[in-house]
Coordinates of C-alpha atoms in Angstrom, one line a residue:
M1 CA 121.5 88.4 96.1
S2 CA 121.4 87.2 99.6
G3 CA 118.2 85.7 101.4
Q4 CA 118.7 88.7 103.9
L5 CA 116.0 90.8 103.8
Q6 CA 117.8 94.3 102.0
I7 CA 117.1 97.9 102.5
C8 CA 117.0 100.6 100.5
D9 CA 116.7 104.3 101.3
T10 CA 115.5 106.5 98.8
T11 CA 115.3 109.6 101.3
L12 CA 117.7 111.2 98.6
R13 CA 115.9 110.3 95.8
D14 CA 112.0 110.3 96.1
G15 CA 112.2 113.0 98.8
N16 CA 113.9 115.0 96.7
H17 CA 110.1 115.3 95.0
A18 CA 108.9 116.4 98.8
V19 CA 111.5 119.6 98.2
A20 CA 111.0 120.2 94.7
H21 CA 114.3 118.8 94.1
Q22 CA 116.1 121.2 96.0
L23 CA 118.5 118.9 98.2
G24 CA 121.9 120.4 98.5
R25 CA 125.5 118.7 99.1
A26 CA 125.4 119.7 102.7
D27 CA 122.4 117.7 103.4
I28 CA 122.9 114.9 101.6
G29 CA 126.0 114.0 102.8
A30 CA 124.9 114.6 106.0
Y31 CA 122.4 112.1 105.5
A32 CA 124.0 109.8 103.9
R33 CA 126.3 109.0 106.8
A34 CA 123.4 108.9 109.3
A35 CA 122.0 106.4 106.9
E36 CA 125.4 104.5 106.6
S37 CA 125.4 104.6 110.2
A38 CA 121.8 103.2 110.3
G39 CA 122.9 99.7 108.2
V40 CA 120.7 100.2 105.2
D41 CA 121.7 98.2 102.4
V42 CA 121.9 100.5 99.5
V43 CA 121.4 104.9 99.4
E44 CA 119.6 105.9 96.5
V45 CA 120.7 109.5 95.1
G46 CA 119.3 111.6 93.3
H47 CA 116.6 113.7 91.2
G48 CA 113.4 112.4 92.4
N49 CA 112.7 111.2 88.5
G50 CA 116.5 110.0 88.7
L51 CA 119.2 110.3 86.3
G52 CA 119.2 113.1 83.4
A53 CA 115.9 114.3 84.7
S54 CA 116.0 117.4 85.8
S55 CA 113.9 119.9 83.5
I56 CA 111.7 122.6 83.5
Q57 CA 108.9 119.9 82.8
V58 CA 109.4 117.5 86.3
G59 CA 111.8 120.5 88.6
I60 CA 115.2 121.4 87.9
A61 CA 117.5 120.0 90.3
A62 CA 119.4 122.0 92.8
I63 CA 122.9 120.8 92.4
S64 CA 123.5 118.3 89.3
D65 CA 123.9 114.8 89.2
A66 CA 127.2 114.3 89.9
E67 CA 127.2 116.7 92.3
M68 CA 124.5 114.9 94.6
L69 CA 126.8 111.6 93.8
R70 CA 129.7 112.6 95.3
A71 CA 128.3 114.5 98.4
A72 CA 126.5 110.9 99.4
K73 CA 129.5 108.7 98.3
A74 CA 132.0 110.5 100.5
E75 CA 130.1 109.1 103.7
L76 CA 129.4 105.5 103.1
R77 CA 131.7 102.6 103.6
N78 CA 129.2 100.1 104.0
S79 CA 126.1 100.9 102.3
R80 CA 125.9 100.9 98.7
L81 CA 125.5 104.2 96.3
G82 CA 122.7 103.6 94.0
V83 CA 120.9 105.4 91.0
L84 CA 117.5 105.4 89.5
S85 CA 117.6 105.1 85.7
I86 CA 114.5 105.5 83.8
P87 CA 115.6 105.1 80.4
G88 CA 114.0 108.1 78.9
F89 CA 115.4 110.5 81.2
A90 CA 118.4 108.7 81.6
S91 CA 120.7 108.2 78.2
V92 CA 123.7 105.5 78.5
E93 CA 126.4 108.2 77.4
R94 CA 125.5 111.4 78.9
D95 CA 124.0 110.0 82.6
L96 CA 124.6 106.2 83.1
K97 CA 128.5 106.6 82.3
P98 CA 129.2 109.5 84.4
A99 CA 127.6 109.0 87.6
L100 CA 129.5 105.4 87.5
D101 CA 132.3 107.5 87.1
C102 CA 131.5 108.9 90.5
G103 CA 131.4 105.8 92.2
V104 CA 127.6 104.5 91.7
D105 CA 127.7 100.9 93.4
E106 CA 124.2 99.6 91.4
V107 CA 121.6 100.8 89.2
R108 CA 117.8 100.7 89.2
V109 CA 116.4 100.9 85.6
G110 CA 112.8 101.7 86.0
A111 CA 110.3 101.2 83.8
H112 CA 105.7 101.8 83.4
C113 CA 104.6 98.2 84.0
T114 CA 103.8 97.8 81.0
E115 CA 106.8 98.3 78.8
A116 CA 110.0 96.4 80.3
D117 CA 111.2 96.3 77.3
V118 CA 112.4 99.8 77.1
T119 CA 115.2 98.9 79.5
R120 CA 116.8 96.2 77.8
Q121 CA 120.0 98.3 76.5
Q122 CA 120.5 100.0 80.2
I123 CA 120.3 96.2 81.6
T124 CA 121.8 94.6 79.2
M125 CA 125.0 97.6 79.1
L126 CA 125.2 97.5 82.8
R127 CA 125.2 93.8 83.1
A128 CA 128.1 93.5 80.9
M129 CA 129.7 96.0 82.5
G130 CA 129.6 94.1 86.1
V131 CA 127.7 96.4 87.1
P132 CA 125.0 95.0 89.7
V133 CA 121.0 95.9 88.2
K134 CA 118.0 95.6 89.4
G135 CA 114.6 96.1 87.1
M136 CA 111.7 98.8 88.8
L137 CA 108.0 98.5 87.1
L138 CA 106.8 101.6 88.0
M139 CA 102.9 102.2 88.6
S140 CA 102.7 97.9 88.9
H141 CA 99.3 98.7 90.6
M142 CA 98.0 99.3 86.8
A143 CA 99.1 95.6 85.8
S144 CA 97.8 92.3 86.8
A145 CA 100.1 90.3 88.1
K146 CA 100.3 87.6 84.7
K147 CA 101.1 90.8 83.0
L148 CA 103.4 92.0 86.2
V149 CA 104.9 88.3 85.9
E150 CA 105.5 89.1 81.9
Q151 CA 106.9 92.2 82.1
A152 CA 109.3 90.8 85.2
R153 CA 110.6 87.8 83.7
L154 CA 111.9 90.0 80.7
M155 CA 114.1 92.4 82.9
Q156 CA 115.0 88.5 84.1
D157 CA 116.6 87.8 80.8
Y158 CA 118.1 91.2 80.3
G159 CA 120.0 90.3 83.0
A160 CA 118.8 92.2 85.7
E161 CA 119.3 89.8 89.4
A162 CA 115.9 91.9 91.2
V163 CA 113.0 93.2 90.3
V164 CA 111.3 95.9 92.7
L165 CA 107.3 96.8 92.1
M166 CA 106.7 100.4 92.7
D167 CA 103.5 101.5 94.0
S168 CA 103.7 104.6 92.5
A169 CA 100.4 105.7 93.6
G170 CA 100.1 104.2 96.8
A171 CA 97.4 102.4 95.5
Y172 CA 98.2 99.3 96.6
T173 CA 96.1 97.3 99.3
P174 CA 97.8 94.4 101.5
Q175 CA 95.6 91.6 99.4
K176 CA 97.2 92.8 96.5
V177 CA 100.5 93.6 98.0
R178 CA 99.7 89.8 98.4
E179 CA 98.8 88.7 94.7
K180 CA 101.5 90.4 93.2
V181 CA 104.7 90.1 95.2
G182 CA 103.6 86.3 96.3
E183 CA 103.2 85.7 92.2
L184 CA 106.4 87.1 91.4
V185 CA 108.3 85.5 94.0
D186 CA 106.8 81.9 92.8
K187 CA 107.6 82.8 89.5
L188 CA 110.9 84.8 88.9
D189 CA 114.2 83.0 89.5
I190 CA 115.6 86.5 90.5
A191 CA 114.9 88.4 94.5
I192 CA 111.7 90.7 94.0
G193 CA 111.3 93.9 96.2
F194 CA 108.5 96.3 96.6
H195 CA 108.7 100.1 96.9
A196 CA 105.4 101.8 98.8
H197 CA 104.0 105.2 98.8
N198 CA 101.6 106.3 101.6
N199 CA 98.2 107.6 99.8
L200 CA 95.7 105.6 101.5
G201 CA 97.8 105.2 104.9
L202 CA 99.1 101.6 104.0
S203 CA 102.9 101.8 103.3
V204 CA 104.1 99.9 106.2
I205 CA 101.4 97.4 106.4
N206 CA 102.2 96.8 102.3
S207 CA 105.9 97.1 103.5
M208 CA 105.5 94.4 105.6
T209 CA 103.1 92.3 103.9
A210 CA 105.1 92.6 100.6
M211 CA 108.5 90.7 103.1
Q212 CA 105.8 88.1 103.9
S213 CA 105.3 87.2 100.8
G214 CA 108.6 86.5 99.9
A215 CA 110.0 89.7 99.0
S216 CA 113.7 90.3 99.8
I217 CA 114.0 94.1 99.1
V218 CA 112.0 97.3 100.4
D219 CA 112.5 100.7 99.9
V220 CA 112.3 103.3 102.8
T221 CA 112.4 107.2 103.4
A222 CA 113.2 109.2 106.5
R223 CA 110.0 109.9 108.1
G224 CA 108.1 109.1 104.4
F225 CA 109.9 111.9 103.1
G226 CA 108.8 111.5 99.2
A227 CA 106.3 112.4 97.0
G228 CA 102.6 113.2 97.7
A229 CA 101.5 111.3 101.1
G230 CA 105.0 109.8 101.1
N231 CA 107.0 106.3 101.6
A232 CA 107.4 103.8 104.4
P233 CA 109.3 105.8 107.4
I234 CA 112.8 103.9 107.4
E235 CA 112.0 104.4 111.7
L236 CA 108.4 102.5 111.1
V237 CA 109.5 99.7 109.2
A238 CA 112.9 99.4 111.2
A239 CA 110.8 99.3 114.1
N240 CA 108.0 96.7 113.1
L241 CA 111.5 94.4 111.7
H242 CA 112.6 94.8 115.6
V243 CA 109.3 93.6 116.9
E244 CA 109.3 90.8 114.2
Q245 CA 112.7 89.9 114.5
L246 CA 113.6 89.9 110.9
E247 CA 117.2 89.6 110.2
T248 CA 118.6 92.6 108.8
R249 CA 121.8 95.4 108.7
I250 CA 119.7 98.3 109.7
R251 CA 119.8 99.1 113.5
L252 CA 117.2 100.7 115.3
F253 CA 118.4 103.3 117.1
G254 CA 120.3 103.8 113.5
A255 CA 117.1 104.4 111.9
L256 CA 115.3 106.5 114.2
D257 CA 118.6 108.5 114.6
A258 CA 118.6 108.8 110.5
A259 CA 115.0 109.7 110.8
Q260 CA 115.5 112.9 113.3
T261 CA 118.6 113.9 111.1
A262 CA 116.5 114.4 108.3
E263 CA 113.4 116.0 110.2
E264 CA 116.2 118.6 111.7
R265 CA 117.5 119.0 108.4
F266 CA 115.8 119.2 105.4
V267 CA 112.1 117.7 105.8
K268 CA 110.2 121.1 106.1
H269 CA 107.1 119.2 107.1
V270 CA 106.7 115.2 107.2
P271 CA 104.1 113.7 104.8
T272 CA 100.9 113.3 105.8
N273 CA 97.8 112.3 104.6
D274 CA 94.8 114.9 102.6
S275 CA 92.2 115.1 100.6
V276 CA 94.5 115.4 97.2
T277 CA 96.8 112.6 98.7
I278 CA 93.8 110.3 99.5
A279 CA 92.3 110.7 96.0
S280 CA 95.7 109.9 94.4
G281 CA 95.8 106.8 96.0
I282 CA 91.8 106.2 94.7
A283 CA 92.6 107.3 91.0
G284 CA 95.8 105.1 91.3
V285 CA 97.7 108.3 90.1
F286 CA 101.7 108.8 90.5
S287 CA 102.2 110.3 93.6
G288 CA 104.0 112.7 91.8
F289 CA 101.4 114.8 90.2
A290 CA 100.4 115.9 94.0
A291 CA 102.2 119.3 93.5
P292 CA 101.5 120.2 89.8
V293 CA 97.6 119.7 90.5
R294 CA 97.3 121.8 93.1
R295 CA 98.9 123.9 91.4
A296 CA 96.6 123.8 88.1
S297 CA 93.7 123.5 90.7
R298 CA 94.7 127.2 92.2
R299 CA 95.2 128.3 88.4
F300 CA 91.6 127.0 87.0
D301 CA 90.0 127.5 90.7
V302 CA 88.7 123.7 90.0
D303 CA 88.7 120.9 93.0
P304 CA 92.2 119.3 93.0
R305 CA 90.4 116.1 93.5
E306 CA 88.0 116.4 90.3
I307 CA 91.5 116.8 88.3
L308 CA 93.1 113.3 90.2
L309 CA 89.5 111.5 89.8
E310 CA 89.9 112.5 85.8
L311 CA 93.6 111.8 85.7
G312 CA 92.6 108.1 86.9
K313 CA 90.2 107.5 84.5
R314 CA 92.7 108.4 81.5
R315 CA 95.4 106.3 83.1
V316 CA 97.9 108.8 82.9
V317 CA 101.6 108.0 84.1
A318 CA 104.3 110.2 84.6
G319 CA 106.0 111.8 81.9
Q320 CA 102.3 113.0 80.7
E321 CA 102.4 116.1 83.1
D322 CA 100.9 118.0 80.4
T323 CA 97.8 116.0 80.8
I324 CA 97.2 117.8 84.1
I325 CA 97.2 121.1 83.0
E326 CA 94.4 120.1 79.8
V327 CA 92.0 118.3 82.3
A328 CA 92.0 121.8 84.6
M329 CA 90.9 123.3 81.9
Q330 CA 88.2 121.3 80.7
L331 CA 86.7 121.2 84.2
A332 CA 87.2 124.7 84.3
A333 CA 85.0 125.4 81.0
E334 CA 82.5 122.4 81.6
R335 CA 81.8 124.3 85.1
A336 CA 81.6 128.0 83.5
P337 CA 78.1 127.8 82.2
A338 CA 76.5 127.2 85.3
D339 CA 78.1 129.1 87.1
L340 CA 77.4 132.0 85.3
P341 CA 74.8 134.2 86.9
H342 CA 71.0 134.1 85.8
T343 CA 70.2 136.7 82.9
S344 CA 66.2 138.1 82.7
A345 CA 64.5 140.4 80.4
E346 CA 64.7 143.3 83.2
H347 CA 68.6 143.2 83.6
I348 CA 68.8 143.7 79.6

């Protein structure tokens, strides 16, 4: 890892959440070409939950992992093709090795922020094969700086050349970014990165704060295209990098053009903050839960914000989508007696 700031564009992976994982070959190819022109370091591609995640539970992708990866790879020359692998969704033989055969240049192996040990097999295997690999700590707002250092050290020991903190719920504040990123930069010997979500409207300032705190990898998406309220927009991060005169490969006008390409082709609506995504950020609930929470809210006629706050109390994480229905049913049952009309003797 060089000292220069690296920009990872996850539009074609995290952004897939925003369209129910329905990005097709033509859109993937067109955006990969735009990202290449913008000078991003890595273009991460795949189902929103990474390799092997296409399923009824979290959403069936429009095309296979291999089709997505080949469509992007054909357009990349200087930008590297990246994927996310979460053990439990992705397996070595079924998913990782075929992805490498499609021309993947680097893999980010992710796990819940207190479960880094589950990444050992994949990280060590990839490093033994000579594949660049980074660790990703999901829902990192849920762990203390001390715990994150402990977990990141495990990934470092397994062979990861970087660890990225995922603000999966958009729950970070700049103060927490400084505290946690700064602690990892101080205590680890590898590069540290940050992946922001915008539930509290802080994705850009949190990304810039991460850089100021020593992070050398920052994730972005075009127009913030991603789960829930979206991610740090490439065009705004690029603009701030330009203003601050920070050295990267990113080209300002190229980033602006890439964002325009995405909006013209597949961003049906630019992610924004509403009462549901804000409640998700306050509750610290995975941004990808926004859509299923809305569906459960309509089905059981309960306030989606109440569902999110209860999910936050239960510290629910990605992979526990079934809990959304359970909570919605419970809230509906608790409300029902109070909502029934009063019955008096004269109505019997």
